[in-house]
mmCIF file of C-alpha atoms and ligand atoms in Angstrom:
data_model
loop_
_atom_site.group_PDB
_atom_site.id
_atom_site.type_symbol
_atom_site.label_atom_id
_atom_site.label_comp_id
_atom_site.label_asym_id
_atom_site.label_seq_id
_atom_site.Cartn_x
_atom_site.Cartn_y
_atom_site.Cartn_z
ATOM 1 C CA MET A 28 10.577 16.451 -18.392
ATOM 2 C CA LYS A 29 11.629 13.016 -17.151
ATOM 3 C CA ASN A 30 13.846 14.592 -14.495
ATOM 4 C CA LYS A 31 11.021 16.818 -13.313
ATOM 5 C CA ALA A 32 8.649 13.865 -12.865
ATOM 6 C CA GLN A 33 11.372 11.935 -11.108
ATOM 7 C CA PHE A 34 12.110 14.862 -8.788
ATOM 8 C CA SER A 35 8.423 15.337 -7.911
ATOM 9 C CA ARG A 36 7.861 11.745 -6.875
ATOM 10 C CA ARG A 37 11.058 11.506 -4.868
ATOM 11 C CA GLY A 38 10.416 14.908 -3.363
ATOM 12 C CA PHE A 39 7.004 13.757 -2.189
ATOM 13 C CA LEU A 40 8.389 10.679 -0.561
ATOM 14 C CA LYS A 41 11.453 12.375 0.894
ATOM 15 C CA THR A 42 9.429 15.118 2.557
ATOM 16 C CA THR A 43 6.986 12.694 4.151
ATOM 17 C CA GLY A 44 9.386 11.502 6.872
ATOM 18 C CA GLY A 45 8.982 8.220 8.737
ATOM 19 C CA VAL A 46 5.387 7.765 9.873
ATOM 20 C CA LEU A 47 2.743 9.908 8.216
ATOM 21 C CA SER A 48 -0.843 10.815 8.895
ATOM 22 C CA LEU A 49 -2.590 11.978 5.756
ATOM 23 C CA PHE A 50 -6.088 11.939 7.202
ATOM 24 C CA ALA A 51 -6.988 15.442 5.965
ATOM 25 C CA ALA A 52 -5.367 15.287 2.574
ATOM 26 C CA VAL A 53 -7.763 12.957 0.786
ATOM 27 C CA SER A 54 -11.130 13.483 2.392
ATOM 28 C CA HIS A 55 -12.624 15.954 -0.080
ATOM 29 C CA VAL A 56 -11.438 14.680 -3.447
ATOM 30 C CA PRO A 57 -14.365 14.769 -5.918
ATOM 31 C CA LEU A 58 -15.462 11.686 -7.844
ATOM 32 C CA ALA A 59 -15.484 13.585 -11.138
ATOM 33 C CA ILE A 60 -13.113 12.398 -13.830
ATOM 34 C CA ALA A 61 -10.500 14.916 -14.920
ATOM 35 C CA ASP A 62 -10.481 15.809 -18.615
ATOM 36 C CA THR A 63 -6.777 15.185 -19.134
ATOM 37 C CA VAL A 64 -6.020 11.597 -20.083
ATOM 38 C CA GLU A 65 -2.570 10.504 -21.174
ATOM 39 C CA GLY A 66 -3.364 7.810 -23.747
ATOM 40 C CA GLY A 67 -4.841 4.354 -23.052
ATOM 41 C CA PRO A 68 -8.575 3.660 -23.221
ATOM 42 C CA PRO A 69 -10.706 6.827 -23.052
ATOM 43 C CA PRO A 70 -12.432 7.529 -19.725
ATOM 44 C CA GLY A 71 -15.767 5.734 -19.365
ATOM 45 C CA LYS A 72 -19.008 7.626 -18.917
ATOM 46 C CA ARG A 73 -20.674 7.137 -15.547
ATOM 47 C CA ASP A 74 -23.367 8.672 -13.449
ATOM 48 C CA PRO A 75 -21.661 10.127 -10.338
ATOM 49 C CA ALA A 76 -24.770 9.454 -8.214
ATOM 50 C CA GLN A 77 -24.851 5.789 -9.290
ATOM 51 C CA LEU A 78 -21.122 5.431 -8.633
ATOM 52 C CA LYS A 79 -21.523 6.962 -5.183
ATOM 53 C CA ARG A 80 -24.370 4.535 -4.426
ATOM 54 C CA LEU A 81 -22.257 1.568 -5.491
ATOM 55 C CA LEU A 82 -19.276 2.705 -3.408
ATOM 56 C CA ASP A 83 -21.531 3.365 -0.403
ATOM 57 C CA GLU A 84 -23.025 -0.140 -0.665
ATOM 58 C CA MET A 85 -19.598 -1.746 -1.007
ATOM 59 C CA ASP A 86 -18.182 0.327 1.824
ATOM 60 C CA ALA A 87 -21.017 -0.794 4.105
ATOM 61 C CA LYS A 88 -20.021 -4.422 3.454
ATOM 62 C CA GLY A 89 -16.301 -3.698 3.684
ATOM 63 C CA TYR A 90 -15.805 -5.605 6.951
ATOM 64 C CA GLN A 91 -17.247 -8.744 5.323
ATOM 65 C CA PHE A 92 -14.842 -8.535 2.385
ATOM 66 C CA TRP A 93 -11.774 -7.154 4.229
ATOM 67 C CA SER A 94 -11.669 -4.246 1.823
ATOM 68 C CA VAL A 95 -9.674 -1.083 2.438
ATOM 69 C CA PRO A 96 -11.473 1.703 4.319
ATOM 70 C CA ARG A 97 -12.945 4.363 2.050
ATOM 71 C CA LYS A 98 -10.291 6.927 2.982
ATOM 72 C CA ASP A 99 -7.601 4.436 1.980
ATOM 73 C CA GLY A 100 -9.454 3.921 -1.307
ATOM 74 C CA GLU A 101 -9.411 7.665 -1.897
ATOM 75 C CA PHE A 102 -5.713 7.681 -1.096
ATOM 76 C CA LEU A 103 -5.078 4.899 -3.638
ATOM 77 C CA ARG A 104 -6.849 6.943 -6.314
ATOM 78 C CA LEU A 105 -4.824 10.030 -5.436
ATOM 79 C CA LEU A 106 -1.532 8.133 -5.333
ATOM 80 C CA LEU A 107 -2.043 6.564 -8.762
ATOM 81 C CA LYS A 108 -2.714 9.978 -10.234
ATOM 82 C CA ALA A 109 0.174 11.642 -8.387
ATOM 83 C CA THR A 110 2.656 8.971 -9.523
ATOM 84 C CA ARG A 111 1.193 8.921 -13.075
ATOM 85 C CA ALA A 112 0.883 5.135 -12.747
ATOM 86 C CA ARG A 113 0.172 3.301 -16.013
ATOM 87 C CA ASN A 114 0.688 -0.387 -15.398
ATOM 88 C CA VAL A 115 -0.699 -1.404 -12.025
ATOM 89 C CA LEU A 116 -0.918 -4.797 -10.323
ATOM 90 C CA GLU A 117 -3.125 -5.628 -7.340
ATOM 91 C CA LEU A 118 -2.795 -8.805 -5.273
ATOM 92 C CA GLY A 119 -6.090 -9.585 -3.504
ATOM 93 C CA THR A 120 -9.124 -8.190 -5.363
ATOM 94 C CA SER A 121 -11.827 -9.302 -2.910
ATOM 95 C CA HIS A 122 -15.120 -7.714 -4.071
ATOM 96 C CA GLY A 123 -13.339 -4.982 -6.050
ATOM 97 C CA PHE A 124 -13.532 -1.950 -3.754
ATOM 98 C CA SER A 125 -9.859 -0.941 -4.013
ATOM 99 C CA ALA A 126 -9.885 -1.943 -7.712
ATOM 100 C CA ILE A 127 -12.626 0.622 -8.344
ATOM 101 C CA TRP A 128 -10.736 3.399 -6.540
ATOM 102 C CA MET A 129 -7.589 2.557 -8.469
ATOM 103 C CA GLY A 130 -9.563 2.282 -11.714
ATOM 104 C CA LEU A 131 -10.864 5.811 -11.118
ATOM 105 C CA GLY A 132 -7.294 7.063 -10.698
ATOM 106 C CA LEU A 133 -6.269 5.284 -13.886
ATOM 107 C CA GLU A 134 -9.023 7.051 -15.817
ATOM 108 C CA GLU A 135 -6.853 10.137 -15.488
ATOM 109 C CA THR A 136 -3.481 8.540 -16.219
ATOM 110 C CA GLY A 137 -4.763 6.342 -19.053
ATOM 111 C CA GLY A 138 -3.352 3.292 -17.287
ATOM 112 C CA ARG A 139 -4.572 -0.238 -16.626
ATOM 113 C CA LEU A 140 -4.976 -2.456 -13.590
ATOM 114 C CA THR A 141 -4.437 -6.223 -13.383
ATOM 115 C CA THR A 142 -5.882 -7.741 -10.225
ATOM 116 C CA ILE A 143 -5.579 -11.286 -8.848
ATOM 117 C CA GLU A 144 -8.040 -13.089 -6.558
ATOM 118 C CA ILE A 145 -8.073 -16.696 -5.413
ATOM 119 C CA ASP A 146 -11.700 -16.958 -4.312
ATOM 120 C CA LYS A 147 -14.245 -17.614 -7.084
ATOM 121 C CA GLU A 148 -17.188 -15.914 -5.377
ATOM 122 C CA ARG A 149 -15.243 -12.720 -4.635
ATOM 123 C CA TYR A 150 -13.689 -12.774 -8.110
ATOM 124 C CA ASP A 151 -17.171 -12.933 -9.721
ATOM 125 C CA LEU A 152 -18.496 -10.203 -7.451
ATOM 126 C CA ALA A 153 -15.527 -7.932 -8.209
ATOM 127 C CA ARG A 154 -16.101 -8.285 -11.961
ATOM 128 C CA LYS A 155 -19.734 -7.314 -11.468
ATOM 129 C CA HIS A 156 -18.888 -4.303 -9.293
ATOM 130 C CA VAL A 157 -16.151 -3.027 -11.607
ATOM 131 C CA SER A 158 -18.537 -3.339 -14.550
ATOM 132 C CA GLU A 159 -21.219 -1.408 -12.636
ATOM 133 C CA ALA A 160 -18.621 1.301 -11.985
ATOM 134 C CA GLY A 161 -18.037 1.547 -15.753
ATOM 135 C CA LEU A 162 -14.398 0.531 -15.377
ATOM 136 C CA SER A 163 -14.261 -2.841 -17.130
ATOM 137 C CA GLN A 164 -12.024 -1.418 -19.869
ATOM 138 C CA ARG A 165 -9.412 -0.494 -17.237
ATOM 139 C CA VAL A 166 -9.235 -3.771 -15.333
ATOM 140 C CA THR A 167 -7.992 -7.271 -16.177
ATOM 141 C CA PHE A 168 -9.073 -9.930 -13.680
ATOM 142 C CA ILE A 169 -7.076 -13.063 -12.973
ATOM 143 C CA ARG A 170 -8.528 -15.823 -10.855
ATOM 144 C CA GLY A 171 -5.866 -17.854 -9.107
ATOM 145 C CA ASP A 172 -3.223 -18.057 -6.426
ATOM 146 C CA ALA A 173 -1.237 -14.831 -6.635
ATOM 147 C CA HIS A 174 1.951 -16.691 -5.623
ATOM 148 C CA VAL A 175 1.632 -18.708 -8.822
ATOM 149 C CA GLU A 176 0.237 -15.921 -11.016
ATOM 150 C CA VAL A 177 2.861 -13.324 -10.069
ATOM 151 C CA ALA A 178 5.588 -15.765 -11.099
ATOM 152 C CA ARG A 179 3.812 -16.182 -14.444
ATOM 153 C CA ILE A 180 2.768 -12.623 -15.192
ATOM 154 C CA GLU A 181 4.949 -10.639 -17.539
ATOM 155 C CA GLY A 182 5.019 -7.038 -16.233
ATOM 156 C CA PRO A 183 6.917 -4.884 -15.621
ATOM 157 C CA PHE A 184 4.655 -2.779 -13.391
ATOM 158 C CA ASP A 185 5.094 0.755 -12.167
ATOM 159 C CA PHE A 186 2.774 0.312 -9.180
ATOM 160 C CA VAL A 187 1.987 -2.832 -7.161
ATOM 161 C CA PHE A 188 -0.631 -2.937 -4.395
ATOM 162 C CA MET A 189 -0.029 -6.019 -2.223
ATOM 163 C CA ASP A 190 -3.242 -6.782 -0.311
ATOM 164 C CA ALA A 191 -3.655 -10.586 -0.437
ATOM 165 C CA ASP A 192 -2.276 -12.969 2.238
ATOM 166 C CA LYS A 193 -0.137 -10.893 4.597
ATOM 167 C CA GLU A 194 2.349 -13.678 5.346
ATOM 168 C CA GLY A 195 3.071 -13.898 1.620
ATOM 169 C CA GLN A 196 4.613 -10.426 1.151
ATOM 170 C CA MET A 197 8.220 -11.647 1.121
ATOM 171 C CA ASP A 198 7.469 -14.286 -1.501
ATOM 172 C CA TYR A 199 5.625 -11.694 -3.635
ATOM 173 C CA PHE A 200 8.578 -9.328 -3.314
ATOM 174 C CA LYS A 201 11.018 -12.004 -4.453
ATOM 175 C CA LYS A 202 8.837 -12.725 -7.477
ATOM 176 C CA LEU A 203 8.412 -9.045 -8.377
ATOM 177 C CA TYR A 204 11.815 -7.561 -7.727
ATOM 178 C CA PRO A 205 13.866 -6.693 -9.689
ATOM 179 C CA LYS A 206 12.400 -7.765 -13.039
ATOM 180 C CA LYS A 207 8.728 -6.915 -12.626
ATOM 181 C CA LEU A 208 8.962 -3.542 -10.889
ATOM 182 C CA VAL A 209 10.414 -0.681 -12.929
ATOM 183 C CA PRO A 210 12.983 1.733 -11.417
ATOM 184 C CA GLY A 211 10.834 4.597 -10.117
ATOM 185 C CA GLY A 212 8.053 2.088 -9.352
ATOM 186 C CA ILE A 213 5.999 1.832 -6.171
ATOM 187 C CA LEU A 214 5.326 -1.137 -3.885
ATOM 188 C CA LEU A 215 2.393 -0.512 -1.558
ATOM 189 C CA VAL A 216 1.403 -2.905 1.229
ATOM 190 C CA HIS A 217 -1.840 -2.581 3.196
ATOM 191 C CA ASN A 218 -2.369 -3.381 6.920
ATOM 192 C CA ALA A 219 1.272 -2.558 7.613
ATOM 193 C CA ILE A 220 0.428 -1.304 11.111
ATOM 194 C CA ARG A 221 -2.261 -3.661 12.460
ATOM 195 C CA GLN A 222 -0.856 -6.760 10.793
ATOM 196 C CA ALA A 223 2.796 -5.793 11.007
ATOM 197 C CA ASN A 224 3.587 -9.030 12.839
ATOM 198 C CA SER A 225 2.289 -11.173 9.974
ATOM 199 C CA MET A 226 4.670 -9.463 7.549
ATOM 200 C CA LYS A 227 7.545 -8.732 9.925
ATOM 201 C CA ASP A 228 10.156 -10.306 7.634
ATOM 202 C CA TYR A 229 9.040 -8.195 4.666
ATOM 203 C CA LEU A 230 8.800 -4.918 6.627
ATOM 204 C CA GLU A 231 12.234 -5.363 8.187
ATOM 205 C CA MET A 232 13.772 -6.221 4.821
ATOM 206 C CA ILE A 233 12.188 -3.411 2.762
ATOM 207 C CA ARG A 234 12.878 -0.686 5.350
ATOM 208 C CA LYS A 235 16.607 -1.256 5.052
ATOM 209 C CA HIS A 236 16.753 -2.228 1.372
ATOM 210 C CA PRO A 237 19.303 0.053 -0.355
ATOM 211 C CA ASP A 238 17.259 0.216 -3.578
ATOM 212 C CA PHE A 239 14.091 1.546 -1.922
ATOM 213 C CA ASP A 240 12.896 4.577 0.014
ATOM 214 C CA THR A 241 10.232 3.331 2.432
ATOM 215 C CA VAL A 242 7.748 5.027 4.750
ATOM 216 C CA THR A 243 4.855 3.785 6.885
ATOM 217 C CA LEU A 244 1.795 5.986 6.730
ATOM 218 C CA SER A 245 -1.753 6.134 7.970
ATOM 219 C CA VAL A 246 -4.651 7.938 6.359
ATOM 220 C CA THR A 247 -7.213 6.649 8.848
ATOM 221 C CA MET A 248 -5.094 7.040 12.002
ATOM 222 C CA ASP A 249 -5.878 3.374 12.575
ATOM 223 C CA ASP A 250 -4.222 0.932 10.171
ATOM 224 C CA GLY A 251 -2.000 1.994 7.287
ATOM 225 C CA PHE A 252 0.357 1.349 4.417
ATOM 226 C CA CYS A 253 4.008 0.547 3.903
ATOM 227 C CA LEU A 254 4.971 2.589 0.827
ATOM 228 C CA SER A 255 8.220 1.855 -0.967
ATOM 229 C CA TYR A 256 9.714 3.680 -3.923
ATOM 230 C CA ARG A 257 12.261 1.876 -6.063
ATOM 231 C CA LEU A 258 15.135 4.271 -6.614
ATOM 232 C CA ARG A 259 16.101 5.101 -10.156
ATOM 233 C CA ILE A 260 19.709 5.514 -9.099
ATOM 234 C CA SER A 261 21.059 3.459 -6.213
HETATM 235 C C1 LIG B 322 -7.735 -7.902 2.308
HETATM 236 S S1 LIG B 322 -8.641 -8.706 1.063
HETATM 237 C C2 LIG B 322 -8.427 -7.632 -0.334
HETATM 238 C C3 LIG B 322 -9.249 -6.391 -0.278
HETATM 239 C C4 LIG B 322 -9.253 -5.580 -1.539
HETATM 240 N N1 LIG B 322 -7.912 -5.222 -1.941
HETATM 241 C C5 LIG B 322 -10.051 -4.317 -1.317
HETATM 242 O O1 LIG B 322 -9.543 -3.406 -0.661
HETATM 243 O O2 LIG B 322 -11.198 -4.267 -1.779
HETATM 244 C C6 LIG B 322 -7.617 -10.046 0.662
HETATM 245 C C7 LIG B 322 -8.072 -10.865 -0.493
HETATM 246 O O3 LIG B 322 -6.948 -11.623 -0.941
HETATM 247 C C8 LIG B 322 -7.392 -12.883 -1.331
HETATM 248 N N2 LIG B 322 -6.246 -13.801 -1.257
HETATM 249 C C9 LIG B 322 -5.692 -14.365 -0.155
HETATM 250 N N3 LIG B 322 -4.658 -15.148 -0.503
HETATM 251 C C10 LIG B 322 -4.548 -15.068 -1.841
HETATM 252 C C11 LIG B 322 -3.679 -15.634 -2.797
HETATM 253 N N4 LIG B 322 -2.689 -16.450 -2.434
HETATM 254 N N5 LIG B 322 -3.860 -15.331 -4.089
HETATM 255 C C12 LIG B 322 -4.856 -14.504 -4.485
HETATM 256 N N6 LIG B 322 -5.714 -13.940 -3.629
HETATM 257 C C13 LIG B 322 -5.570 -14.210 -2.328
HETATM 258 C C14 LIG B 322 -8.515 -13.218 -0.363
HETATM 259 O O4 LIG B 322 -9.363 -14.203 -0.928
HETATM 260 C C15 LIG B 322 -9.178 -11.857 -0.154
HETATM 261 O O5 LIG B 322 -10.272 -11.686 -1.021
#
């Protein structure tokens, strides 16, 4: 069973090649919660129309809060389900848009998200939004500097979404790897195309790191992600 799961995840990454465009793959995923949950808190009850309204409102203000585009949010939800992620860390909560998409994915896997934000106003707003989405039981919020908090946090995590200060990726990596990212775990960095210059050192390092398989991909055909899989055997 373990080998099968391992093969599936590696197979997915191996077949994706170097630069991907997944624009079609995630556009029609329904908001409904699947009935299969693998432990953890039970899925919350929510009105799909109310959730859609909330996500629409947040999406409309996305530029103001630097949140991921909706299609990237849908991709995050899909990826958490596909990798069966259970213990997820996000750096850079902002107003909670990506946290909600990830929380929805975790409803299926039974997992939990810890998310870190430095700004008090955005931290408060994210808590409110996640509560309105009926996902408070899935999400732990930490207010603080992620460079300090990541050094403190216990882990280990099986999925880390790095979306705070772009220049900080290398420092985050050093604080996460190897102890706080499990073998078979995922490191996902946003803005890896448009802001590649700000994280040049990290991108160059991770692309040739012998313990990771790494691809750059775009769902929106605009900006995109750097997705790295920590090998179980290296
Ligand atoms: C790109 S936004 C995050 C967007 C969010 N992930 C989403 O898609 O909804 C970056 C956020 O990281 C926060 N941030 C920047 N530096 C940080 C740090 N050192 N520690 C924690 N948060 C930080 C900013 O305040 C901002 O809200």
